Coordinates of C-alpha atoms and ligand atoms in Angstrom, one line a residue:
M1 CA 69.8 -26.7 26.6
S2 CA 66.7 -28.6 27.8
H3 CA 66.2 -32.3 27.1
V4 CA 63.6 -33.8 24.9
N5 CA 60.5 -35.1 26.7
A6 CA 58.7 -38.1 25.2
S7 CA 55.4 -36.8 26.2
V8 CA 55.7 -33.3 24.8
V9 CA 55.2 -32.2 21.2
G10 CA 55.2 -28.8 19.5
V11 CA 52.5 -27.8 16.9
V12 CA 53.4 -24.9 14.7
G13 CA 50.5 -23.2 12.7
A14 CA 47.1 -23.4 14.2
G15 CA 44.9 -23.6 11.1
L16 CA 42.8 -26.5 9.8
I17 CA 45.6 -29.1 10.0
G18 CA 47.5 -27.8 13.0
R19 CA 44.4 -27.9 15.2
A20 CA 43.6 -31.5 14.0
W21 CA 47.1 -32.6 15.0
A22 CA 46.8 -30.9 18.4
M23 CA 43.5 -32.8 19.1
L24 CA 45.1 -36.1 18.1
F25 CA 48.2 -35.6 20.1
A26 CA 46.3 -34.4 23.2
Q27 CA 43.8 -37.3 23.0
A28 CA 46.8 -39.7 23.1
G29 CA 47.9 -38.1 26.4
L30 CA 50.7 -35.8 25.0
R31 CA 51.3 -32.2 26.1
V32 CA 50.9 -30.0 23.0
Q33 CA 52.7 -26.7 22.8
M34 CA 50.7 -24.8 20.2
Y35 CA 52.0 -21.8 18.4
D36 CA 50.7 -19.6 15.6
A37 CA 52.3 -16.4 14.2
Y38 CA 48.8 -14.8 14.6
P39 CA 47.4 -14.7 18.1
A40 CA 43.9 -14.5 16.8
A41 CA 44.4 -17.7 14.9
L42 CA 45.5 -19.4 18.1
D43 CA 42.4 -18.2 20.0
A44 CA 40.1 -19.4 17.1
C45 CA 41.9 -22.7 17.1
I46 CA 41.4 -23.4 20.8
H47 CA 37.7 -22.5 20.4
E48 CA 37.3 -24.8 17.3
I49 CA 39.0 -27.7 19.1
E50 CA 36.7 -27.3 22.0
K51 CA 33.6 -27.4 19.7
L52 CA 35.0 -30.4 17.8
L53 CA 35.8 -32.3 21.0
T54 CA 32.3 -31.5 22.3
D55 CA 30.8 -33.0 19.1
M56 CA 33.0 -36.1 19.4
Q57 CA 32.0 -36.5 23.1
A58 CA 28.3 -36.4 22.0
S59 CA 29.1 -39.2 19.6
E60 CA 30.7 -41.1 22.4
L61 CA 34.1 -41.0 20.6
L62 CA 36.1 -39.7 23.6
H63 CA 37.6 -41.7 26.4
E64 CA 37.8 -38.8 28.8
P65 CA 36.2 -35.4 29.5
V66 CA 36.7 -32.6 27.0
A67 CA 38.3 -30.5 29.7
A68 CA 41.0 -33.1 30.4
I69 CA 42.0 -33.2 26.7
L70 CA 41.9 -29.4 26.3
A71 CA 44.1 -29.0 29.4
R72 CA 46.9 -30.7 27.6
I73 CA 46.8 -28.2 24.7
V74 CA 48.9 -25.2 25.8
P75 CA 48.9 -22.1 23.6
V76 CA 52.3 -20.5 23.5
T77 CA 53.4 -17.1 22.2
S78 CA 56.7 -17.9 20.6
L79 CA 58.2 -20.6 18.4
A80 CA 60.9 -21.2 21.0
E81 CA 58.2 -22.1 23.6
A82 CA 56.6 -24.5 21.1
C83 CA 59.9 -26.2 20.6
R84 CA 60.9 -26.4 24.3
D85 CA 61.5 -30.0 25.5
A86 CA 59.4 -31.3 22.5
F87 CA 60.6 -34.6 21.0
L88 CA 58.7 -33.9 17.8
I89 CA 57.6 -30.6 16.3
Q90 CA 54.8 -30.8 13.7
E91 CA 54.8 -27.8 11.3
N92 CA 51.5 -26.7 9.6
V93 CA 52.1 -23.3 8.0
R94 CA 51.3 -22.1 4.4
E95 CA 52.1 -24.5 1.5
T96 CA 54.9 -22.6 -0.1
I97 CA 58.7 -23.4 -0.3
P98 CA 59.8 -20.0 1.1
A99 CA 57.4 -20.3 4.1
K100 CA 58.5 -23.9 4.8
T101 CA 62.2 -23.0 4.3
D102 CA 61.9 -20.1 6.7
I103 CA 60.0 -21.9 9.5
F104 CA 62.3 -25.0 9.3
K105 CA 65.4 -22.8 9.5
Q106 CA 64.0 -21.3 12.8
M107 CA 62.8 -24.7 14.1
D108 CA 66.2 -26.2 13.5
L109 CA 67.9 -23.4 15.5
L110 CA 65.4 -23.6 18.4
A111 CA 64.5 -27.3 18.8
H112 CA 66.7 -29.7 20.8
P113 CA 69.1 -31.5 18.4
Q114 CA 67.4 -34.8 19.2
A115 CA 63.9 -33.5 18.3
V116 CA 62.3 -34.6 15.1
L117 CA 61.0 -31.9 12.8
A118 CA 58.0 -33.0 10.7
S119 CA 56.1 -31.0 8.0
S120 CA 52.4 -31.6 7.1
T121 CA 53.0 -30.4 3.6
S122 CA 50.7 -32.0 1.0
W123 CA 53.0 -31.8 -2.0
L124 CA 56.5 -30.6 -1.2
P125 CA 59.3 -33.1 -0.8
A126 CA 61.3 -32.5 2.4
S127 CA 64.5 -32.0 0.4
S128 CA 63.0 -28.9 -1.2
F129 CA 63.0 -26.9 2.1
T130 CA 65.6 -28.6 4.4
E131 CA 68.8 -29.0 2.2
S132 CA 70.8 -26.2 3.8
L133 CA 70.0 -27.0 7.4
A134 CA 72.6 -28.2 9.9
G135 CA 69.9 -30.6 11.3
R136 CA 68.5 -31.8 8.0
A137 CA 68.9 -35.4 9.1
R138 CA 66.1 -34.9 11.6
C139 CA 63.6 -33.5 9.1
L140 CA 60.9 -35.3 7.2
V141 CA 57.4 -34.9 5.9
A142 CA 54.4 -36.4 7.8
H143 CA 51.4 -35.7 5.5
P144 CA 48.0 -36.3 7.1
A145 CA 44.7 -36.7 5.2
N146 CA 41.9 -34.3 6.0
P147 CA 40.2 -34.5 8.5
P148 CA 43.0 -36.4 10.3
Y149 CA 40.8 -37.3 13.3
L150 CA 38.5 -39.3 10.9
I151 CA 41.0 -40.4 8.2
P152 CA 43.9 -42.0 9.9
L153 CA 46.5 -42.2 7.1
V154 CA 49.8 -40.4 7.6
E155 CA 52.4 -40.5 4.8
V156 CA 55.9 -40.4 6.3
A157 CA 58.3 -39.2 3.6
P158 CA 61.9 -38.7 4.5
A159 CA 64.4 -36.7 2.4
P160 CA 67.5 -38.6 1.0
W161 CA 69.5 -37.3 4.1
T162 CA 66.9 -38.1 6.8
D163 CA 68.3 -40.6 9.2
E164 CA 66.7 -43.9 10.0
N165 CA 66.1 -43.1 13.7
T166 CA 64.1 -40.0 12.7
V167 CA 61.9 -42.1 10.5
S168 CA 61.3 -44.7 13.2
V169 CA 60.6 -42.1 15.9
A170 CA 58.0 -40.5 13.6
M171 CA 56.4 -43.8 12.5
R172 CA 56.1 -45.0 16.1
L173 CA 54.6 -41.7 17.3
Y174 CA 51.9 -41.6 14.6
A175 CA 51.0 -45.3 15.3
R176 CA 50.9 -44.5 19.1
I177 CA 48.3 -41.8 18.6
G178 CA 46.1 -44.1 16.6
Q179 CA 47.0 -43.1 13.1
E180 CA 48.1 -45.4 10.2
P181 CA 51.5 -44.3 9.1
V182 CA 52.9 -45.5 5.7
L183 CA 56.5 -45.0 4.5
V184 CA 57.2 -43.3 1.2
R185 CA 60.5 -44.9 0.4
K186 CA 61.7 -42.4 -2.2
E187 CA 60.9 -38.8 -2.6
I188 CA 58.1 -38.0 -5.0
H189 CA 56.0 -34.8 -5.6
G190 CA 52.6 -35.3 -4.0
F191 CA 53.6 -38.5 -2.1
L192 CA 51.2 -41.4 -2.5
L193 CA 47.6 -40.4 -1.6
N194 CA 47.5 -37.2 -3.7
R195 CA 49.1 -38.9 -6.7
V196 CA 46.5 -41.7 -6.6
Q197 CA 43.7 -39.2 -6.1
G198 CA 45.1 -37.1 -9.0
A199 CA 45.2 -40.1 -11.3
V200 CA 41.5 -40.9 -10.5
L201 CA 40.5 -37.2 -10.9
N202 CA 42.4 -36.8 -14.2
E203 CA 40.6 -39.9 -15.6
M204 CA 37.2 -38.6 -14.3
L205 CA 37.9 -35.2 -16.0
N206 CA 38.8 -36.9 -19.3
L207 CA 35.7 -39.1 -19.3
Y208 CA 33.5 -36.1 -18.5
E209 CA 35.2 -33.8 -21.0
Q210 CA 34.9 -36.3 -23.8
G211 CA 31.2 -36.7 -23.0
Y212 CA 31.1 -40.3 -21.7
A213 CA 29.0 -39.5 -18.6
S214 CA 27.7 -36.7 -16.3
A215 CA 29.6 -35.6 -13.3
H216 CA 26.8 -37.1 -11.2
D217 CA 27.1 -40.5 -12.8
L218 CA 30.9 -40.5 -12.6
D219 CA 30.6 -39.8 -8.9
K220 CA 28.3 -42.8 -8.6
V221 CA 30.9 -45.0 -10.2
M222 CA 33.0 -44.4 -7.0
K223 CA 30.1 -44.0 -4.5
F224 CA 28.3 -47.2 -5.5
G225 CA 31.2 -49.1 -7.1
L226 CA 34.9 -48.8 -6.5
G227 CA 34.6 -46.6 -3.3
L228 CA 32.6 -49.3 -1.5
R229 CA 35.3 -51.9 -1.9
W230 CA 38.1 -49.4 -1.5
S231 CA 36.7 -48.2 1.9
F232 CA 38.0 -51.3 3.5
M233 CA 40.6 -52.8 1.1
G234 CA 43.1 -51.5 -1.4
P235 CA 43.1 -52.1 -5.2
F236 CA 45.9 -54.7 -4.9
E237 CA 43.9 -56.7 -2.4
T238 CA 40.8 -56.2 -4.5
I239 CA 42.3 -57.8 -7.6
D240 CA 43.8 -60.5 -5.5
L241 CA 40.2 -61.5 -4.7
N242 CA 38.8 -60.9 -8.2
A243 CA 40.4 -63.9 -9.9
P244 CA 40.2 -67.4 -8.4
E245 CA 44.0 -67.7 -7.9
G246 CA 44.9 -64.2 -6.9
V247 CA 46.9 -61.3 -8.4
A248 CA 48.9 -63.2 -11.0
D249 CA 45.8 -65.0 -12.2
Y250 CA 44.0 -61.6 -12.5
A251 CA 46.9 -60.1 -14.4
A252 CA 47.0 -63.1 -16.8
R253 CA 43.3 -62.6 -17.5
Y254 CA 43.0 -58.8 -17.7
G255 CA 46.6 -57.3 -17.7
D256 CA 46.8 -56.8 -21.5
T257 CA 43.4 -55.1 -21.5
Y258 CA 44.5 -52.7 -18.7
A259 CA 47.7 -52.0 -20.5
Q260 CA 45.8 -51.3 -23.7
V261 CA 43.4 -48.9 -21.8
A262 CA 46.3 -47.2 -20.1
R263 CA 47.6 -46.2 -23.5
T264 CA 44.4 -44.2 -24.1
Q265 CA 44.5 -42.5 -20.7
G266 CA 46.2 -39.2 -21.3
H267 CA 46.8 -36.3 -18.9
N268 CA 44.2 -33.6 -18.3
N269 CA 44.8 -29.9 -18.2
W270 CA 42.0 -29.0 -15.8
D271 CA 40.5 -26.7 -18.5
P272 CA 38.6 -23.9 -16.7
E273 CA 35.7 -24.2 -19.2
V274 CA 35.2 -27.9 -18.2
I275 CA 35.6 -27.1 -14.5
A276 CA 32.9 -24.4 -14.9
R277 CA 30.5 -27.0 -16.4
I278 CA 31.2 -29.4 -13.5
E279 CA 30.7 -26.5 -11.1
Q280 CA 27.3 -25.7 -12.6
E281 CA 26.3 -29.4 -12.5
R282 CA 27.4 -29.6 -8.8
R283 CA 25.5 -26.4 -7.9
E284 CA 22.4 -27.8 -9.4
Q285 CA 22.8 -30.9 -7.1
L286 CA 23.9 -28.8 -4.1
P287 CA 23.5 -25.0 -3.8
A288 CA 26.6 -23.2 -2.5
E289 CA 24.9 -22.3 0.8
A290 CA 24.4 -26.0 1.6
L291 CA 28.1 -26.9 1.2
Q292 CA 29.0 -26.6 4.9
Q293 CA 26.0 -28.6 6.0
R294 CA 26.9 -31.3 3.5
A295 CA 30.5 -31.3 4.8
R296 CA 29.2 -31.9 8.3
W297 CA 27.1 -34.8 7.0
R298 CA 30.2 -36.2 5.2
D299 CA 32.1 -36.1 8.5
N300 CA 29.4 -38.0 10.3
R301 CA 29.3 -40.6 7.6
L302 CA 33.1 -40.9 7.8
M303 CA 32.8 -41.3 11.6
A304 CA 30.4 -44.2 11.2
L305 CA 32.5 -45.8 8.6
R306 CA 35.6 -45.4 10.7
Q307 CA 33.9 -47.0 13.7
H308 CA 32.9 -49.9 11.5
Q309 CA 36.4 -50.2 10.1
K310 CA 37.9 -50.2 13.6
K311 CA 35.8 -53.2 14.6
Q312 CA 37.1 -55.3 11.6
P313 CA 40.1 -57.6 11.7
L314 CA 42.9 -56.0 9.6
Ligands
NAD1 N1 43.9 -28.4 4.3 C1 44.1 -29.7 4.0 O1 43.2 -30.4 3.5 C2 45.5 -30.3 4.2 C3 45.6 -31.7 4.3 C4 46.9 -32.2 4.6 C5 48.0 -31.3 4.7 N2 47.8 -30.0 4.6 C6 49.0 -29.1 4.7 O2 49.0 -28.6 6.0 C7 49.6 -27.3 6.0 C8 48.7 -26.3 6.6 O3 47.5 -26.2 5.9 P1 46.1 -25.7 6.5 O4 45.0 -26.1 5.6 O5 46.0 -26.0 8.0 O6 46.4 -24.1 6.4 P2 45.7 -22.9 7.2 O7 45.8 -21.7 6.3 O8 44.3 -23.3 7.7 O9 46.7 -22.7 8.4 C9 48.0 -22.2 8.4 C10 48.2 -21.5 9.7 O10 49.6 -21.2 9.8 C11 49.8 -20.0 10.5 N3 51.1 -19.4 10.1 C12 51.5 -18.9 8.9 N4 52.8 -18.6 9.0 C13 53.3 -19.0 10.2 C14 54.5 -18.9 10.9 N5 55.6 -18.4 10.3 N6 54.6 -19.4 12.2 C15 53.5 -19.9 12.8 N7 52.3 -20.0 12.2 C16 52.2 -19.5 11.0 C17 48.6 -19.1 9.9 O11 48.3 -18.0 10.8 C18 47.5 -20.2 9.9 O12 46.8 -20.2 11.2 C19 50.0 -27.0 4.5 O13 51.3 -27.3 4.3 C20 49.0 -27.9 3.8 O14 49.5 -28.3 2.5 C21 46.6 -29.4 4.4

């Protein structure tokens, strides 16, 4: 069997997230062996990457020519070729337990025993699709945020049986390619980012449903309020600064009130009738045909914000 090579990775699944990983790995100088079960998806992916890199070059975000980065992304026609020599294989197929179970079973058979097997799953704990594998100790979740080349967070979430070395190889790799890995110490459905996002969305839906504000004004609470602070520091650091003597002082002043409010913050069922009203309000703000253009605008704003953030001390 071949040996692992510290400058080779495999990327499995060439959709939205797979191609983002390929770009990030290749920009960091790694050779990327890129596989998709559908050859057409692989072709489309290489084409998309070229377009994205060209846009990034126009914004002066690349350190070398597009062609040099593209040359490190090697489309391959089998999973075995994607795994060959790779020290880490990043899986990005459909978000279902059977699909993840099946692809991890194959990757565990094909990859070198020392290789790390990482899944981009957004919600599924690694234990839900790796339990029966001989190599389950080298499996974990590495969940990126979308789009990963603009939002650097990666949630590294091991299963109870993942070994420490696997975790540290993964944490080091994501840091090396310029991402910001965080460790999810215990398995939990949805990891950290989507749980926090879910908590905010559920409260927004409750406030909307109960008639406290329009969707537009609720978005403004984030856009002109919390989101501004939270774009460069987290809620814990925020409250540390919002009372003269820090977190404990903040909690002494406002903790009881937050606890009282928390008792009135129920779950939300995402009622289709309420969603339809929000949809209508959104379409009045932004017609469906303008969605893509607005997403491009968002990516440009994110790019500017990220450049600002990179220049700040941590
Ligand atoms: N879209 C997001 O915002 C986002 C963010 C973070 C994580 N994720 C996670 O990333 C994963 C991929 O999501 P996506 O949005 O890129 O999906 P996608 O539908 O864009 O891409 C999936 C790709 O996998 C390919 N594929 C399917 N079965 C395969 C197989 N057996 N072998 C090889 N290739 C196969 C498909 O042809 C397709 O190209 C999911 O687990 C998702 O939860 C998505």
